[in-house]
């Protein structure tokens, strides 16, 4: 248990569906992150929220839409995805104003797009 | 961010020490060296970090070269549960960005 939970753990969706991934952190951190991990590839940072404000968006297609309603919750809204978006989606949190901002990861959501 | 180089894979026997190397020849003076590991079907987890001096914690030890251009993660007695991908990451907390750059890491296989 890292203090970061993600739901659902597994998701299968069609290309026309709309779904959302949820992340919750119980660590009192002020920054939250979405990463994508495709098979055989390194983790790719997608979005960063610090104090509920989006501070990084690494050229992610608009079919991925993040939302951070408060410092404990982070969502990733998905719509009209492509099969190549199938991957493990990981959420992380950290205390971003510390000198060593250790990241704590959730277990991930395994997404399959048909 | 400075780049790190790690072997793609390593093997170790159970109960023996494991030394996982990382080269970071372009490290800057404010880069911290972090190690994370990712167990199968899980998110990455923090292992250890250091700046200049060697560090020990309950999971591992980190040995940092005097010139800081390389480091070694030491697992003192490998167990089957240590089989994972180990990532060496440089992170400058004063860089103004939030990026941790994960490379491909070293896949550690522990043999019973």
Short mmCIF file of C-alpha atoms in Angstrom, two decimals:
data_model
loop_
_atom_site.label_atom_id
_atom_site.label_comp_id
_atom_site.label_asym_id
_atom_site.label_seq_id
_atom_site.Cartn_x
_atom_site.Cartn_y
_atom_site.Cartn_z
CA UNK A 1 0.00 0.00 0.00
CA UNK A 2 1.56 3.26 -1.15
CA UNK A 3 -1.26 5.59 -0.12
CA UNK A 4 -2.26 6.10 -3.76
CA UNK A 5 -5.27 4.20 -5.06
CA UNK A 6 -6.53 3.88 -8.61
CA UNK A 7 -9.84 2.64 -9.99
CA UNK A 8 -10.66 0.70 -11.98
CA UNK A 9 -7.67 -1.66 -12.08
CA UNK A 10 -8.69 -3.00 -15.48
CA UNK A 11 -10.77 -1.36 -18.21
CA UNK A 12 -11.79 -2.52 -21.66
CA UNK A 13 -13.46 0.04 -23.88
CA UNK A 14 -14.45 0.55 -27.46
CA UNK A 15 -13.18 3.44 -29.55
CA UNK A 16 -16.47 5.31 -29.25
CA UNK A 17 -16.86 4.94 -25.48
CA UNK A 18 -16.30 7.57 -22.83
CA UNK A 19 -14.77 6.46 -19.56
CA UNK A 20 -12.85 7.96 -16.66
CA UNK A 21 -9.92 6.79 -14.57
CA UNK A 22 -9.80 7.84 -10.93
CA UNK A 23 -6.86 8.37 -8.62
CA UNK A 24 -6.91 9.25 -4.93
CA UNK A 25 -3.96 9.97 -2.67
CA UNK A 26 -4.07 9.78 1.12
CA UNK A 27 -0.62 11.25 1.75
CA UNK A 28 -1.37 14.96 2.00
CA UNK A 29 0.72 15.69 -1.09
CA UNK A 30 0.29 18.80 -3.22
CA UNK A 31 1.18 17.42 -6.67
CA UNK A 32 -0.35 14.64 -8.74
CA UNK A 33 0.76 13.04 -11.98
CA UNK A 34 -0.55 10.86 -14.81
CA UNK A 35 1.90 8.55 -16.59
CA UNK A 36 1.42 6.18 -19.50
CA UNK A 37 3.37 2.92 -19.73
CA UNK A 38 3.08 1.09 -23.04
CA UNK A 39 4.49 -2.38 -23.53
CA UNK A 40 8.28 -2.41 -23.83
CA UNK A 41 8.50 1.40 -23.48
CA UNK A 42 9.57 3.68 -20.64
CA UNK A 43 7.07 5.53 -18.53
CA UNK A 44 5.87 8.70 -20.24
CA UNK A 45 4.73 11.65 -18.18
CA UNK A 46 1.35 12.92 -19.42
CA UNK A 47 0.10 15.57 -17.01
CA UNK A 48 1.14 17.21 -13.76
CA UNK A 49 -1.06 19.10 -11.33
CA UNK A 50 0.43 21.19 -8.56
CA UNK A 51 -1.95 22.73 -6.02
CA UNK A 52 -4.80 21.72 -8.32
CA UNK A 53 -3.39 23.69 -11.24
CA UNK A 54 -2.17 21.94 -14.36
CA UNK A 55 1.52 22.74 -14.67
CA UNK A 56 2.66 20.28 -17.32
CA UNK A 57 0.99 18.80 -20.38
CA UNK A 58 3.43 16.81 -22.42
CA UNK A 59 1.84 17.00 -25.88
CA UNK A 60 -0.93 14.62 -24.97
CA UNK A 61 -3.77 14.25 -27.51
CA UNK A 62 -7.02 15.98 -26.60
CA UNK A 63 -8.84 12.66 -26.35
CA UNK A 64 -7.23 12.49 -22.88
CA UNK A 65 -8.65 15.12 -20.54
CA UNK A 66 -7.38 15.43 -16.96
CA UNK A 67 -9.27 16.91 -14.04
CA UNK A 68 -8.03 17.71 -10.55
CA UNK A 69 -10.95 18.88 -8.37
CA UNK A 70 -8.86 18.96 -5.18
CA UNK A 71 -5.41 18.00 -3.99
CA UNK A 72 -6.45 14.43 -3.17
CA UNK A 73 -8.23 13.46 -6.36
CA UNK A 74 -7.19 13.22 -9.99
CA UNK A 75 -9.20 12.00 -12.95
CA UNK A 76 -8.35 11.12 -16.52
CA UNK A 77 -11.33 11.36 -18.84
CA UNK A 78 -11.10 9.25 -21.96
CA UNK A 79 -13.06 9.59 -25.19
CA UNK A 80 -12.71 8.28 -28.74
CA UNK A 81 -9.49 6.47 -27.93
CA UNK A 82 -7.44 4.49 -30.41
CA UNK A 83 -6.11 0.93 -30.02
CA UNK A 84 -2.59 2.32 -29.62
CA UNK A 85 -3.77 4.02 -26.41
CA UNK A 86 -3.92 0.60 -24.77
CA UNK A 87 -1.43 0.77 -21.92
CA UNK A 88 -0.96 0.86 -18.17
CA UNK A 89 -1.96 4.27 -16.82
CA UNK A 90 -0.24 5.19 -13.59
CA UNK A 91 -1.06 7.92 -11.13
CA UNK A 92 1.51 9.32 -8.71
CA UNK A 93 1.68 12.00 -6.05
CA UNK A 94 4.48 13.92 -4.36
CA UNK A 95 5.20 16.85 -2.11
CA UNK A 96 6.49 19.04 -4.89
CA UNK A 97 7.93 21.85 -2.78
CA UNK A 98 10.35 19.61 -0.93
CA UNK A 99 13.96 19.28 -1.98
CA UNK A 100 13.47 15.58 -2.68
CA UNK A 101 10.02 15.13 -4.17
CA UNK A 102 9.74 11.37 -3.94
CA UNK A 103 6.90 10.11 -6.09
CA UNK A 104 4.44 7.56 -4.78
CA UNK A 105 2.68 5.54 -7.43
CA UNK A 106 -0.65 3.79 -7.52
CA UNK A 107 -1.03 0.26 -8.89
CA UNK A 108 -2.21 1.51 -12.27
CA UNK A 109 -5.19 0.94 -14.55
CA UNK A 110 -4.63 -1.55 -17.34
CA UNK A 111 -6.55 -0.10 -20.30
CA UNK A 112 -7.44 -2.04 -23.43
CA UNK A 113 -9.01 -0.20 -26.36
CA UNK A 114 -10.77 -2.42 -28.87
CA UNK B 1 17.74 16.54 -17.64
CA UNK B 2 20.94 14.51 -17.57
CA UNK B 3 20.74 11.02 -18.98
CA UNK B 4 21.44 7.72 -17.24
CA UNK B 5 22.68 4.44 -18.72
CA UNK B 6 21.87 1.08 -17.20
CA UNK B 7 22.32 -2.52 -18.37
CA UNK B 8 19.13 -3.95 -19.83
CA UNK B 9 19.13 -7.01 -17.59
CA UNK B 10 20.99 -8.76 -14.80
CA UNK B 11 20.68 -12.05 -12.97
CA UNK B 12 21.44 -12.93 -9.40
CA UNK B 13 21.16 -15.96 -7.19
CA UNK B 14 18.85 -15.81 -4.22
CA UNK B 15 20.49 -14.78 -0.94
CA UNK B 16 23.47 -13.24 -2.74
CA UNK B 17 24.30 -9.54 -3.03
CA UNK B 18 23.39 -7.69 -6.20
CA UNK B 19 25.14 -4.61 -7.55
CA UNK B 20 23.11 -2.66 -10.09
CA UNK B 21 25.21 -0.05 -11.92
CA UNK B 22 24.17 3.28 -13.38
CA UNK B 23 26.26 5.70 -15.41
CA UNK B 24 25.43 9.39 -15.44
CA UNK B 25 28.46 11.16 -16.84
CA UNK B 26 26.61 14.44 -17.51
CA UNK B 27 25.23 14.80 -13.99
CA UNK B 28 25.02 18.37 -12.71
CA UNK B 29 25.92 19.56 -9.25
CA UNK B 30 22.29 19.83 -8.16
CA UNK B 31 21.07 16.50 -9.54
CA UNK B 32 19.95 13.98 -6.96
CA UNK B 33 20.30 10.30 -7.86
CA UNK B 34 17.08 8.39 -7.31
CA UNK B 35 16.37 4.69 -7.62
CA UNK B 36 12.93 3.26 -8.11
CA UNK B 37 11.84 -0.26 -8.87
CA UNK B 38 8.77 -1.69 -10.54
CA UNK B 39 7.58 -5.10 -9.48
CA UNK B 40 5.46 -7.09 -11.96
CA UNK B 41 1.95 -5.68 -12.38
CA UNK B 42 2.62 -2.78 -10.01
CA UNK B 43 3.52 0.89 -10.19
CA UNK B 44 7.10 1.98 -9.52
CA UNK B 45 8.16 2.31 -5.89
CA UNK B 46 10.85 4.45 -4.34
CA UNK B 47 13.97 2.61 -3.24
CA UNK B 48 16.61 5.16 -2.25
CA UNK B 49 18.18 8.48 -3.21
CA UNK B 50 21.42 10.35 -2.62
CA UNK B 51 23.37 13.42 -3.62
CA UNK B 52 27.06 12.90 -2.82
CA UNK B 53 27.48 10.51 0.09
CA UNK B 54 26.70 6.82 0.21
CA UNK B 55 23.27 6.07 1.66
CA UNK B 56 21.71 3.10 3.42
CA UNK B 57 18.11 2.28 4.20
CA UNK B 58 16.13 -0.83 5.01
CA UNK B 59 15.74 -1.75 1.35
CA UNK B 60 19.18 -1.11 -0.13
CA UNK B 61 22.41 0.84 -0.17
CA UNK B 62 23.48 3.44 -2.68
CA UNK B 63 27.15 3.86 -3.47
CA UNK B 64 28.02 7.06 -5.34
CA UNK B 65 31.33 7.51 -7.11
CA UNK B 66 33.51 10.33 -5.91
CA UNK B 67 33.09 12.21 -9.21
CA UNK B 68 29.33 11.41 -9.15
CA UNK B 69 29.43 10.14 -12.71
CA UNK B 70 28.24 6.71 -11.70
CA UNK B 71 26.39 5.02 -8.88
CA UNK B 72 25.55 1.51 -7.76
CA UNK B 73 22.43 0.22 -6.07
CA UNK B 74 23.28 -2.62 -3.73
CA UNK B 75 20.78 -5.21 -2.59
CA UNK B 76 22.58 -7.03 0.20
CA UNK B 77 20.70 -10.32 -0.03
CA UNK B 78 18.51 -10.73 -3.08
CA UNK B 79 15.20 -12.50 -2.62
CA UNK B 80 12.71 -13.67 -5.21
CA UNK B 81 10.59 -10.69 -4.28
CA UNK B 82 13.35 -8.38 -5.51
CA UNK B 83 12.79 -9.44 -9.12
CA UNK B 84 11.79 -6.19 -10.78
CA UNK B 85 12.84 -3.45 -13.18
CA UNK B 86 15.18 -1.01 -11.42
CA UNK B 87 15.31 2.59 -12.61
CA UNK B 88 18.12 5.05 -11.96
CA UNK B 89 16.88 8.63 -12.35
CA UNK B 90 18.51 12.02 -12.00
CA UNK B 91 16.33 14.75 -10.59
CA UNK B 92 17.17 18.39 -10.02
CA UNK B 93 14.67 19.74 -7.48
CA UNK B 94 15.52 23.29 -8.54
CA UNK B 95 14.93 22.74 -12.25
CA UNK B 96 11.48 24.27 -12.21
CA UNK B 97 9.95 21.20 -13.82
CA UNK B 98 8.17 18.24 -12.35
CA UNK B 99 9.63 15.62 -14.63
CA UNK B 100 11.07 12.35 -13.53
CA UNK B 101 12.54 10.77 -16.66
CA UNK B 102 12.27 7.01 -16.46
CA UNK B 103 14.51 5.16 -18.90
CA UNK B 104 14.22 1.48 -19.71
CA UNK B 105 15.89 0.41 -16.46
CA UNK B 106 17.56 -2.88 -15.54
CA UNK B 107 15.40 -5.98 -15.35
CA UNK B 108 16.69 -8.04 -12.41
CA UNK B 109 16.04 -11.76 -12.43
CA UNK B 110 16.59 -13.61 -9.17
CA UNK B 111 17.28 -17.31 -9.43
CA UNK B 112 16.16 -19.69 -6.69
#
